[in-house]
Amino acid sequence: MDSTASEQGLRLGIIGAGAMGRGIAQVAAAGGMEVVILDANSQVATEGCEFVGRMLRRLAEKGKLSVDDAEAAIGRIRQAATMSDLAGCNVVVEAVVENLAVKQKVFAELENVVSEDCIIASNTSSLSIAAIASSARLPGRIAGFHFFNPVPLMKLVEVIESIRTESWVGDTLMRVGRQMGREPVRVRDAPGFLVNQIGRGLTIESAHIVDEGIAGTVEIDRIMRDLAGFRMGPFELMDLTGLDVTHPATELIYQQFYGEPRFRPALVMEQRTQAGILGRKTGSGFYPYEDGKQVVPDEPPAPTGGPDSVWVSRAEPEGHARLTQLLRNLDAPLEDGDQPSAGALCLVTPMGSDATSAAVDQGLDASRTVAVDTLFSMENRRVIMPTPITSSRMRQAAHALLAGDGRPVTVIRDSPGFVAQRVVAMIVNIGCAIAQCGAAAPADIDKATTLALNYPQGPLAFADALGPANILRVLEGLQKIYGDPRYRPSPWLMRRARLGVSVATPEDISH
Ligand code: NAI
């Protein structure tokens, strides 16, 4: 099948009629393709065809598809008895078990049957496309076609090109994906492809914050929802997916990247996996579950009694402006001198440094200093961190003051980048690393993230919204304080932040 071939009347083979194969069959048939389904277990293939029929009829009942279109789509689906029934296919998508040897064997058998211009694609989520293609007779026609579960609801499909994939194959799969009603993005073969790499930022960094004792899982979930706008916090998400799925996937990406520190797994994930505390499926995860329902502890009550006077550092002009605006709205006893009066609560708004460094560098009394995260909206929640020697009186005064309008306040331990800044900076940095190596186009990095991961914004848009220079400072601060290369900023981010341009700015190197 060459790149000019029309997708009208296209015949698509699917090998593996499990959860993914069925979903792919549904969207392909709904997109007007002839679909042929093969499974090693013919009973499963039969059930798969019936299942897809029921799903299409249900869509018609809901008015999402006309009855005629649903019946026409069902009429386009048939079951293959043997591999040779796939002979006339233009494209075959493999969705069998995630095992390299099994996939290579399937591909070898398939190559004996299909024509030379048939595209063979794998729905693998973690195996290298180059490795699957390595034993093929014609590796140039092999690519990844990575759908997300449940396929009919998840619009994204990654079209993955290995080092051997010929460009007409990617071009055609992009069109086939669109005909299935999907939003395809083109990605270079790499561990975790695009989406599974970016998804690591949220979970791994949050788990490291727990390992360091900076904040608890419930607090981190609350912060990521209320400050950064995530629909689910990282620990609720891991409970839903199950650590038996998340943790091995994380370890694999880390190993496949030769121990890239950005993907270094956290101990809390390993320990809980070993203990069998996997999430919802085991009735116990980062949250307890009662009758299958997540049990969330109550928000701790805010202390009463604000400070007699409060002073806000001007070291960070943006943070100063945002915090003083909020404090005015709260009728706080605000001082306006260049230095705090003796006994005043000192609020700092560090960007990339911790409360301790802010207090010491600015010559403030650390026992009266509390840091406030002002990079994100403070509308739904406020996050504060004392230094190790901040008095409990001052910490409670800051807490009471910022809870003055009934908004919740989360107190975390001293850490550069608080929680949300730190986690979002890691997500941005991974997205930027992908852009830097040219594995995907900047716009596709954001599109894939919002479609597949349901994040409020893609990594590059997040950086632009918060200020590329701010994200850079957070990463540089983390790297300086922890001395850990996991925080080294991607040159892609560094250059765009220094140039003052959007992080999505592509590079034109054509002549
Ligand atoms: P599944 O276990 O639901 O279905 C696999 C099907 O393949 C089974 O029906 C099995 O009988 C059949 N099968 C196994 N060996 C076969 C062979 N040699 N020839 C023909 N059929 C064979 O698995 P699922 O979840 O549908 O996953 C399939 C593939 O999609 C895997 O590579 C997986 O990594 C990938 N994937 C899965 C996602 C998910 O969320 N479940 C998401 C994205 C990709």
Coordinates of C-alpha atoms and ligand atoms in Angstrom, one line a residue:
M1 CA 0.0 0.0 0.0
D2 CA 1.7 3.3 -1.0
S3 CA 1.1 6.7 0.4
T4 CA -1.2 7.7 -2.4
A5 CA -3.5 4.8 -2.0
S6 CA -7.0 5.7 -1.0
E7 CA -8.3 4.6 2.4
Q8 CA -11.7 4.0 0.9
G9 CA -12.5 0.4 1.0
L10 CA -9.4 -0.2 3.2
R11 CA -9.2 -3.6 4.8
L12 CA -7.8 -3.7 8.3
G13 CA -6.7 -6.9 10.0
I14 CA -6.6 -7.1 13.8
I15 CA -4.7 -9.8 15.6
G16 CA -5.7 -10.2 19.2
A17 CA -9.4 -9.7 20.1
G18 CA -8.8 -8.6 23.7
A19 CA -9.6 -5.2 25.3
M20 CA -7.5 -3.3 22.8
G21 CA -8.2 -5.3 19.6
R22 CA -12.0 -4.9 20.2
G23 CA -11.7 -1.1 20.6
I24 CA -9.6 -0.8 17.5
A25 CA -12.1 -2.9 15.6
Q26 CA -14.9 -0.7 16.7
V27 CA -13.4 2.6 15.6
A28 CA -12.1 1.1 12.3
A29 CA -15.5 -0.3 11.3
A30 CA -17.2 3.0 12.4
G31 CA -14.6 4.7 10.1
G32 CA -15.8 2.8 7.1
M33 CA -13.1 0.1 7.0
E34 CA -13.5 -3.6 6.4
V35 CA -12.3 -5.3 9.6
V36 CA -11.0 -8.8 9.9
I37 CA -10.4 -10.1 13.5
L38 CA -8.1 -13.0 14.4
D39 CA -7.4 -14.4 17.8
A40 CA -5.4 -17.4 18.8
N41 CA -8.6 -18.4 20.7
S42 CA -11.4 -18.4 18.2
Q43 CA -14.0 -18.2 20.9
V44 CA -12.4 -14.9 22.0
A45 CA -12.5 -13.7 18.5
T46 CA -16.2 -14.6 18.2
E47 CA -16.9 -12.8 21.5
G48 CA -14.9 -9.9 20.3
C49 CA -17.0 -9.5 17.1
E50 CA -20.2 -9.7 19.2
F51 CA -18.9 -7.3 21.7
V52 CA -18.1 -4.7 19.0
G53 CA -21.5 -5.2 17.6
R54 CA -23.1 -4.5 20.9
M55 CA -21.0 -1.4 21.4
L56 CA -22.0 0.0 18.0
R57 CA -25.7 -0.7 18.6
R58 CA -25.4 1.0 22.0
L59 CA -23.9 4.1 20.3
A60 CA -26.9 4.1 17.9
E61 CA -29.3 3.8 20.9
K62 CA -27.6 6.9 22.4
G63 CA -28.0 8.7 19.1
K64 CA -24.2 9.0 18.6
L65 CA -24.4 7.0 15.4
S66 CA -27.4 6.4 13.1
V67 CA -28.9 2.9 13.2
D68 CA -28.0 2.5 9.5
D69 CA -24.4 3.5 10.1
A70 CA -24.1 1.1 13.0
E71 CA -25.5 -1.8 11.1
A72 CA -23.3 -1.0 8.1
A73 CA -20.3 -0.9 10.4
I74 CA -21.2 -4.2 12.0
G75 CA -21.6 -5.6 8.5
R76 CA -18.0 -4.7 7.8
I77 CA -16.6 -6.8 10.6
R78 CA -15.8 -10.5 10.2
Q79 CA -13.9 -13.1 12.1
A80 CA -10.8 -14.7 10.6
A81 CA -10.5 -18.4 11.0
T82 CA -6.7 -18.5 10.3
M83 CA -3.9 -16.1 9.5
S84 CA -4.4 -16.7 5.8
D85 CA -7.8 -14.9 6.1
L86 CA -5.7 -11.7 6.6
A87 CA -4.2 -12.1 3.1
G88 CA -6.1 -9.2 1.5
C89 CA -5.5 -6.7 4.2
N90 CA -3.9 -3.3 3.5
V91 CA -3.0 -2.7 7.2
V92 CA -2.8 -5.2 10.0
V93 CA -2.7 -4.1 13.6
E94 CA -1.3 -6.5 16.1
A95 CA -2.7 -6.4 19.7
V96 CA -1.7 -9.7 21.2
V97 CA 0.1 -10.1 24.6
E98 CA 3.0 -7.8 25.4
N99 CA 5.8 -10.3 24.7
L100 CA 8.5 -9.7 22.1
A101 CA 8.9 -13.3 21.1
V102 CA 5.2 -13.8 20.6
K103 CA 4.9 -10.6 18.6
Q104 CA 7.9 -11.5 16.4
K105 CA 6.4 -14.9 15.7
V106 CA 3.0 -13.4 14.8
F107 CA 4.7 -10.9 12.5
A108 CA 6.7 -13.7 10.8
E109 CA 3.6 -15.7 10.1
L110 CA 1.8 -12.7 8.9
E111 CA 4.5 -11.7 6.5
N112 CA 4.1 -15.1 4.8
V113 CA 0.5 -14.3 4.1
V114 CA 0.0 -10.6 3.3
S115 CA 1.2 -8.7 0.2
E116 CA 4.5 -6.8 0.2
D117 CA 2.8 -3.4 0.5
C118 CA 0.7 -4.3 3.5
I119 CA 1.6 -2.2 6.6
I120 CA 2.1 -4.2 9.8
A121 CA 1.6 -2.2 13.0
S122 CA 2.0 -3.1 16.6
N123 CA -0.1 -1.7 19.5
T124 CA 2.7 -2.4 21.9
S125 CA 2.9 0.0 24.8
S126 CA 6.4 -0.8 26.0
L127 CA 8.4 -2.8 23.4
S128 CA 10.8 -1.2 20.9
I129 CA 9.3 -1.1 17.4
A130 CA 12.8 -1.7 16.0
A131 CA 13.1 -4.8 18.1
I132 CA 9.8 -6.2 16.9
A133 CA 10.8 -5.4 13.3
S134 CA 14.3 -6.8 13.7
S135 CA 13.3 -10.3 12.7
A136 CA 10.9 -9.2 9.9
R137 CA 11.6 -9.8 6.2
L138 CA 10.5 -6.3 5.4
P139 CA 11.1 -4.2 8.5
G140 CA 10.5 -0.9 6.6
R141 CA 6.7 -1.6 6.6
I142 CA 6.5 -2.0 10.3
A143 CA 5.5 0.7 12.7
G144 CA 3.8 1.3 16.1
F145 CA 0.2 2.2 16.2
H146 CA -0.4 2.8 19.9
F147 CA -4.0 3.3 21.0
F148 CA -5.2 4.1 24.5
N149 CA -7.7 2.2 26.6
P150 CA -10.7 2.4 26.2
V151 CA -10.0 3.0 22.5
P152 CA -13.4 4.5 21.5
L153 CA -13.2 7.1 24.2
M154 CA -9.5 7.9 23.9
K155 CA -8.9 10.0 20.8
L156 CA -5.2 9.9 20.7
V157 CA -3.2 7.3 18.7
E158 CA 0.6 7.4 18.5
V159 CA 2.1 6.6 15.1
I160 CA 5.6 5.3 16.0
E161 CA 8.3 5.2 13.4
S162 CA 11.4 3.0 14.2
I163 CA 14.8 3.6 12.7
R164 CA 13.7 1.2 9.9
T165 CA 10.2 2.4 9.2
E166 CA 9.7 3.9 5.8
S167 CA 8.0 7.3 5.7
W168 CA 5.1 6.2 3.5
V169 CA 4.1 3.9 6.4
G170 CA 3.9 6.7 8.9
D171 CA 2.1 8.9 6.4
T172 CA -0.5 6.2 5.7
L173 CA -1.0 5.4 9.4
M174 CA -1.6 9.0 10.1
R175 CA -4.4 9.0 7.5
V176 CA -5.8 5.7 8.7
G177 CA -5.9 7.0 12.3
R178 CA -7.8 10.0 11.2
Q179 CA -10.3 7.9 9.3
M180 CA -10.8 6.0 12.6
G181 CA -11.9 9.3 14.1
R182 CA -8.6 9.5 16.1
E183 CA -6.2 12.3 16.6
P184 CA -2.9 10.8 15.5
V185 CA 0.6 12.1 16.5
R186 CA 3.8 11.1 14.9
V187 CA 6.5 9.9 17.4
R188 CA 10.0 8.5 17.0
D189 CA 10.5 5.0 18.5
A190 CA 11.8 5.6 22.1
P191 CA 11.1 4.1 25.5
G192 CA 7.6 5.0 26.6
F193 CA 7.1 6.7 23.2
L194 CA 5.6 10.1 24.0
V195 CA 2.7 9.8 26.4
N196 CA 4.1 7.1 28.7
Q197 CA 7.3 9.2 29.1
I198 CA 5.5 12.4 30.0
G199 CA 3.2 10.5 32.4
R200 CA 6.2 9.5 34.5
G201 CA 6.8 13.1 35.6
L202 CA 3.7 13.4 37.7
T203 CA 3.9 10.1 39.5
I204 CA 7.7 9.7 40.0
E205 CA 8.3 13.3 41.2
S206 CA 5.3 13.1 43.6
A207 CA 6.6 9.7 44.9
H208 CA 10.1 11.3 45.5
I209 CA 8.5 14.1 47.5
V210 CA 6.9 11.4 49.7
D211 CA 10.2 9.5 50.0
E212 CA 11.8 12.7 51.2
G213 CA 9.1 13.3 53.8
I214 CA 8.2 16.7 52.3
A215 CA 4.4 16.0 52.1
G216 CA 2.1 13.1 52.4
T217 CA 0.2 11.4 49.5
V218 CA -3.2 13.0 50.4
E219 CA -1.6 16.4 50.7
I220 CA 0.2 16.1 47.3
D221 CA -3.1 15.0 45.6
R222 CA -4.9 18.0 47.0
I223 CA -2.1 20.4 46.0
M224 CA -1.9 19.0 42.4
R225 CA -5.7 19.3 42.0
D226 CA -6.2 22.6 43.7
L227 CA -3.1 24.5 42.6
A228 CA -2.1 22.9 39.3
G229 CA -5.6 22.0 38.1
F230 CA -5.1 18.2 37.7
R231 CA -8.3 16.3 37.6
M232 CA -6.7 13.5 39.6
G233 CA -3.8 13.6 42.0
P234 CA -0.9 11.3 41.3
F235 CA -1.7 8.9 44.1
E236 CA -5.4 8.5 43.3
L237 CA -4.3 7.9 39.8
M238 CA -1.8 5.2 40.8
D239 CA -4.5 3.6 43.0
L240 CA -6.7 3.5 40.0
T241 CA -4.1 2.1 37.6
G242 CA -2.6 -0.2 40.1
L243 CA 1.0 -0.2 41.2
D244 CA 1.5 -3.6 39.6
V245 CA 1.1 -1.8 36.3
T246 CA 2.6 1.7 37.0
H247 CA 5.7 0.6 38.9
P248 CA 7.0 -2.0 36.4
A249 CA 6.3 0.4 33.5
T250 CA 8.3 3.1 35.3
E251 CA 11.2 0.7 36.0
L252 CA 11.2 -0.4 32.4
I253 CA 11.4 3.2 31.0
Y254 CA 14.2 3.9 33.5
Q255 CA 16.2 0.9 32.4
Q256 CA 15.5 1.4 28.7
F257 CA 16.9 4.9 29.0
Y258 CA 20.1 3.5 30.6
G259 CA 19.3 4.9 34.0
E260 CA 18.3 8.4 33.0
P261 CA 17.9 10.1 36.4
R262 CA 14.7 11.9 35.3
F263 CA 12.9 8.6 35.3
R264 CA 14.5 7.1 38.5
P265 CA 11.7 5.3 40.3
A266 CA 11.0 6.1 44.0
L267 CA 11.2 3.7 46.9
V268 CA 7.7 4.2 48.0
M269 CA 6.4 2.6 44.8
E270 CA 8.7 -0.4 45.1
Q271 CA 7.9 -1.0 48.8
R272 CA 4.2 -0.9 48.3
T273 CA 4.3 -3.1 45.2
Q274 CA 6.3 -5.7 47.2
A275 CA 3.8 -5.4 50.0
G276 CA 0.9 -6.0 47.6
I277 CA -0.7 -2.7 48.4
L278 CA -1.5 -2.1 44.8
G279 CA -4.5 0.2 44.8
R280 CA -8.2 -0.1 44.3
K281 CA -7.9 -3.7 43.0
T282 CA -6.5 -4.9 46.3
G283 CA -8.8 -2.8 48.4
S284 CA -5.9 -0.9 49.8
G285 CA -3.5 1.5 48.2
F286 CA -2.3 5.0 48.9
Y287 CA -5.9 5.4 50.2
P288 CA -8.0 2.9 52.1
Y289 CA -11.1 1.7 50.4
E290 CA -14.4 0.7 52.0
D291 CA -16.9 -1.1 49.8
G292 CA -14.8 -0.1 46.8
K293 CA -15.0 3.6 47.7
Q294 CA -12.0 5.7 48.4
V295 CA -11.8 6.9 52.0
V296 CA -10.3 10.4 52.1
P297 CA -9.2 11.8 55.5
D298 CA -10.7 15.2 56.5
E299 CA -8.8 18.3 55.9
P300 CA -7.0 19.3 59.2
P301 CA -8.7 22.3 60.8
A302 CA -7.0 25.6 60.5
P303 CA -5.5 27.1 63.7
T304 CA -7.0 30.4 65.0
G305 CA -5.1 33.6 65.8
G306 CA -3.2 35.3 63.0
P307 CA 0.0 37.3 63.4
D308 CA 0.1 40.8 65.1
S309 CA 1.9 42.0 62.0
V310 CA 3.1 40.5 58.8
W311 CA 5.8 41.5 56.4
V312 CA 6.3 40.2 52.8
S313 CA 9.7 40.0 51.1
R314 CA 10.2 42.0 47.9
A315 CA 13.0 39.6 46.7
E316 CA 10.6 38.1 44.2
P317 CA 8.5 41.1 42.8
E318 CA 5.8 38.9 41.2
G319 CA 5.4 36.8 44.3
H320 CA 5.4 39.9 46.5
A321 CA 2.6 41.5 44.4
R322 CA 0.5 38.4 44.4
L323 CA 0.8 37.7 48.0
T324 CA 0.3 41.3 49.2
Q325 CA -2.9 41.5 47.1
L326 CA -4.2 38.3 48.8
L327 CA -3.2 39.6 52.2
R328 CA -5.0 42.9 51.6
N329 CA -8.1 41.0 50.7
L330 CA -7.8 39.1 54.0
D331 CA -7.4 42.4 55.9
A332 CA -4.0 41.3 57.2
P333 CA -1.9 43.6 59.5
L334 CA 0.5 44.2 56.6
E335 CA 3.8 46.1 57.1
D336 CA 5.2 48.1 54.2
G337 CA 8.8 48.7 55.3
D338 CA 11.8 47.4 53.5
Q339 CA 12.7 45.3 56.6
P340 CA 10.3 43.5 58.9
S341 CA 9.7 44.9 62.4
A342 CA 10.9 42.9 65.3
G343 CA 8.4 40.2 66.0
A344 CA 6.6 40.4 62.6
L345 CA 5.8 37.2 60.7
C346 CA 8.1 37.2 57.6
L347 CA 6.6 35.7 54.5
V348 CA 8.8 34.9 51.5
T349 CA 7.9 33.7 48.0
P350 CA 10.9 31.8 46.8
M351 CA 11.2 30.6 43.2
G352 CA 13.3 27.5 43.0
S353 CA 14.8 27.9 46.5
D354 CA 13.6 26.7 49.9
A355 CA 12.4 28.7 52.8
T356 CA 15.7 28.2 54.6
S357 CA 17.7 29.6 51.7
A358 CA 15.3 32.5 51.3
A359 CA 15.6 33.4 55.0
V360 CA 19.4 33.1 55.1
D361 CA 20.1 34.8 51.8
Q362 CA 17.8 37.7 52.7
G363 CA 19.1 38.1 56.2
L364 CA 15.7 37.3 57.8
D365 CA 15.0 35.7 61.2
A366 CA 14.4 32.1 60.1
S367 CA 12.4 31.4 63.2
R368 CA 9.8 33.9 62.0
T369 CA 10.0 33.0 58.3
V370 CA 7.4 31.0 56.3
A371 CA 7.4 30.5 52.5
V372 CA 4.2 30.7 50.4
D373 CA 3.8 29.2 46.9
T374 CA 2.6 32.1 44.7
L375 CA 3.3 30.7 41.3
F376 CA 0.0 29.0 41.0
S377 CA -3.4 30.5 41.7
M378 CA -4.1 30.8 45.5
E379 CA -7.8 30.8 44.9
N380 CA -8.6 27.2 45.9
R381 CA -5.7 26.3 48.3
R382 CA -2.6 27.8 49.8
V383 CA 0.6 26.0 50.4
I384 CA 3.1 27.1 53.0
M385 CA 6.5 25.8 54.2
P386 CA 8.3 26.8 57.3
T387 CA 12.1 26.5 57.8
P388 CA 13.3 23.8 60.2
I389 CA 13.5 26.4 63.0
T390 CA 10.3 28.4 62.3
S391 CA 8.5 28.6 65.6
S392 CA 5.2 26.8 65.8
R393 CA 3.6 30.1 66.8
M394 CA 4.7 31.7 63.6
R395 CA 3.8 28.7 61.4
Q396 CA 0.3 28.6 63.0
A397 CA 0.0 32.4 62.6
A398 CA 0.8 32.1 58.9
H399 CA -1.6 29.2 58.5
A400 CA -4.5 31.0 60.3
L401 CA -3.9 34.2 58.3
L402 CA -4.0 32.4 54.9
A403 CA -7.0 30.4 55.9
G404 CA -8.8 33.6 56.9
D405 CA -11.4 33.4 54.1
G406 CA -12.0 29.7 54.7
R407 CA -9.7 28.4 52.0
P408 CA -7.7 25.3 53.0
V409 CA -4.0 25.7 53.7
T410 CA -1.5 22.8 53.3
V411 CA 1.7 22.9 55.4
I412 CA 4.7 21.0 53.9
R413 CA 8.3 20.7 55.0
D414 CA 11.0 22.8 53.5
S415 CA 11.7 22.0 49.9
P416 CA 12.8 23.9 46.8
G417 CA 9.8 24.3 44.4
F418 CA 7.3 23.4 47.1
V419 CA 5.1 20.5 45.6
A420 CA 3.2 21.8 42.5
Q421 CA 6.2 23.8 41.1
R422 CA 8.4 20.9 41.5
V423 CA 6.1 18.3 39.9
V424 CA 5.0 20.6 37.0
A425 CA 8.7 21.5 36.3
M426 CA 9.5 17.8 35.9
I427 CA 6.6 17.3 33.5
V428 CA 7.8 20.3 31.5
N429 CA 11.4 19.1 31.5
I430 CA 10.4 15.7 30.1
G431 CA 8.3 17.3 27.4
C432 CA 11.2 19.7 26.6
A433 CA 13.6 16.8 26.4
I434 CA 11.3 15.1 23.8
A435 CA 11.1 18.3 21.8
Q436 CA 14.9 18.7 22.0
C437 CA 15.7 15.3 20.5
G438 CA 13.0 15.8 17.8
A439 CA 11.1 12.7 18.8
A440 CA 7.8 14.6 18.3
A441 CA 6.7 18.1 17.2
P442 CA 6.1 20.6 20.0
A443 CA 2.3 21.0 19.3
D444 CA 2.0 17.2 19.3
I445 CA 3.6 16.9 22.7
D446 CA 1.0 19.1 24.2
K447 CA -1.9 17.6 22.2
A448 CA -0.9 14.0 23.2
T449 CA -0.6 14.9 26.8
T450 CA -4.0 16.6 27.1
L451 CA -5.8 13.9 25.1
A452 CA -4.3 10.8 26.6
L453 CA -3.4 11.9 30.1
N454 CA -6.2 14.5 30.6
Y455 CA -3.8 17.0 32.1
P456 CA -5.1 20.6 32.3
Q457 CA -2.3 21.6 29.8
G458 CA 0.5 20.0 27.9
P459 CA 4.1 20.4 29.2
L460 CA 5.0 23.2 26.9
A461 CA 1.8 25.2 27.4
F462 CA 2.2 24.7 31.2
A463 CA 5.7 26.3 30.9
D464 CA 4.4 29.2 28.9
A465 CA 1.5 29.8 31.3
L466 CA 3.7 29.8 34.4
G467 CA 6.6 31.6 32.7
P468 CA 9.5 29.6 31.1
A469 CA 12.0 31.5 33.2
N470 CA 10.2 30.5 36.4
I471 CA 10.2 26.9 35.5
L472 CA 13.9 27.1 34.6
R473 CA 14.6 28.7 38.0
V474 CA 12.7 25.9 39.8
L475 CA 14.7 23.2 38.0
E476 CA 18.0 25.0 38.5
G477 CA 17.2 25.5 42.2
L478 CA 16.3 21.8 42.6
Q479 CA 19.5 20.8 40.9
K480 CA 21.6 23.1 43.1
I481 CA 20.0 22.1 46.4
Y482 CA 19.8 18.4 45.8
G483 CA 22.9 18.1 43.6
D484 CA 20.9 15.6 41.5
P485 CA 21.2 15.5 37.7
R486 CA 17.6 14.4 37.6
Y487 CA 16.7 18.1 37.8
R488 CA 19.1 19.4 35.1
P489 CA 17.1 21.6 32.8
S490 CA 16.7 20.5 29.2
P491 CA 18.6 22.8 26.8
W492 CA 15.4 23.2 24.9
L493 CA 13.8 24.9 27.9
M494 CA 16.9 26.8 28.9
R495 CA 17.4 28.4 25.5
R496 CA 13.7 29.4 25.1
A497 CA 13.6 30.8 28.7
R498 CA 16.7 32.8 28.1
L499 CA 15.5 34.1 24.7
G500 CA 12.1 35.0 26.3
V501 CA 10.1 33.1 23.7
S502 CA 7.4 30.4 23.9
V503 CA 8.7 27.0 25.0
A504 CA 6.7 25.6 22.0
T505 CA 9.0 27.6 19.6
P506 CA 10.2 25.1 17.0
E507 CA 13.6 25.3 15.4
D508 CA 13.9 25.8 11.7
I509 CA 17.2 24.3 10.5
S510 CA 16.2 24.0 6.8
H511 CA 18.5 25.8 4.3
Ligands
NAI1 P1 -5.6 -8.8 26.2 O1 -5.0 -9.8 27.1 O2 -6.9 -8.2 26.6 O3 -5.8 -9.4 24.7 C1 -4.8 -10.1 24.0 C2 -5.4 -11.1 23.1 O4 -4.4 -11.6 22.2 C3 -6.1 -12.3 23.8 O5 -7.4 -12.4 23.4 C4 -5.3 -13.5 23.3 O6 -6.1 -14.6 23.1 C5 -4.7 -13.0 22.0 N1 -3.5 -13.6 21.6 C6 -2.4 -13.9 22.4 N2 -1.4 -14.5 21.6 C7 -1.9 -14.5 20.4 C8 -1.4 -14.9 19.1 N3 -0.2 -15.5 19.1 N4 -2.1 -14.8 18.0 C9 -3.4 -14.3 18.1 N5 -3.9 -13.9 19.2 C10 -3.2 -14.0 20.4 O7 -4.5 -7.6 26.0 P2 -4.8 -6.1 25.6 O8 -4.9 -5.3 26.9 O9 -5.8 -6.0 24.6 O10 -3.4 -5.7 25.1 C11 -2.9 -6.0 23.8 C12 -1.7 -5.3 23.4 O11 -2.0 -3.9 23.5 C13 -0.5 -5.5 24.3 O12 0.6 -5.4 23.5 C14 -0.6 -4.3 25.2 O13 0.7 -3.9 25.8 C15 -1.1 -3.2 24.3 N6 -1.8 -2.1 25.0 C16 -2.7 -2.3 26.0 C17 -3.3 -1.3 26.6 C18 -4.3 -1.5 27.8 O14 -4.6 -0.6 28.5 N7 -4.8 -2.7 27.9 C19 -3.1 0.1 26.2 C20 -2.2 0.2 25.1 C21 -1.6 -0.8 24.5

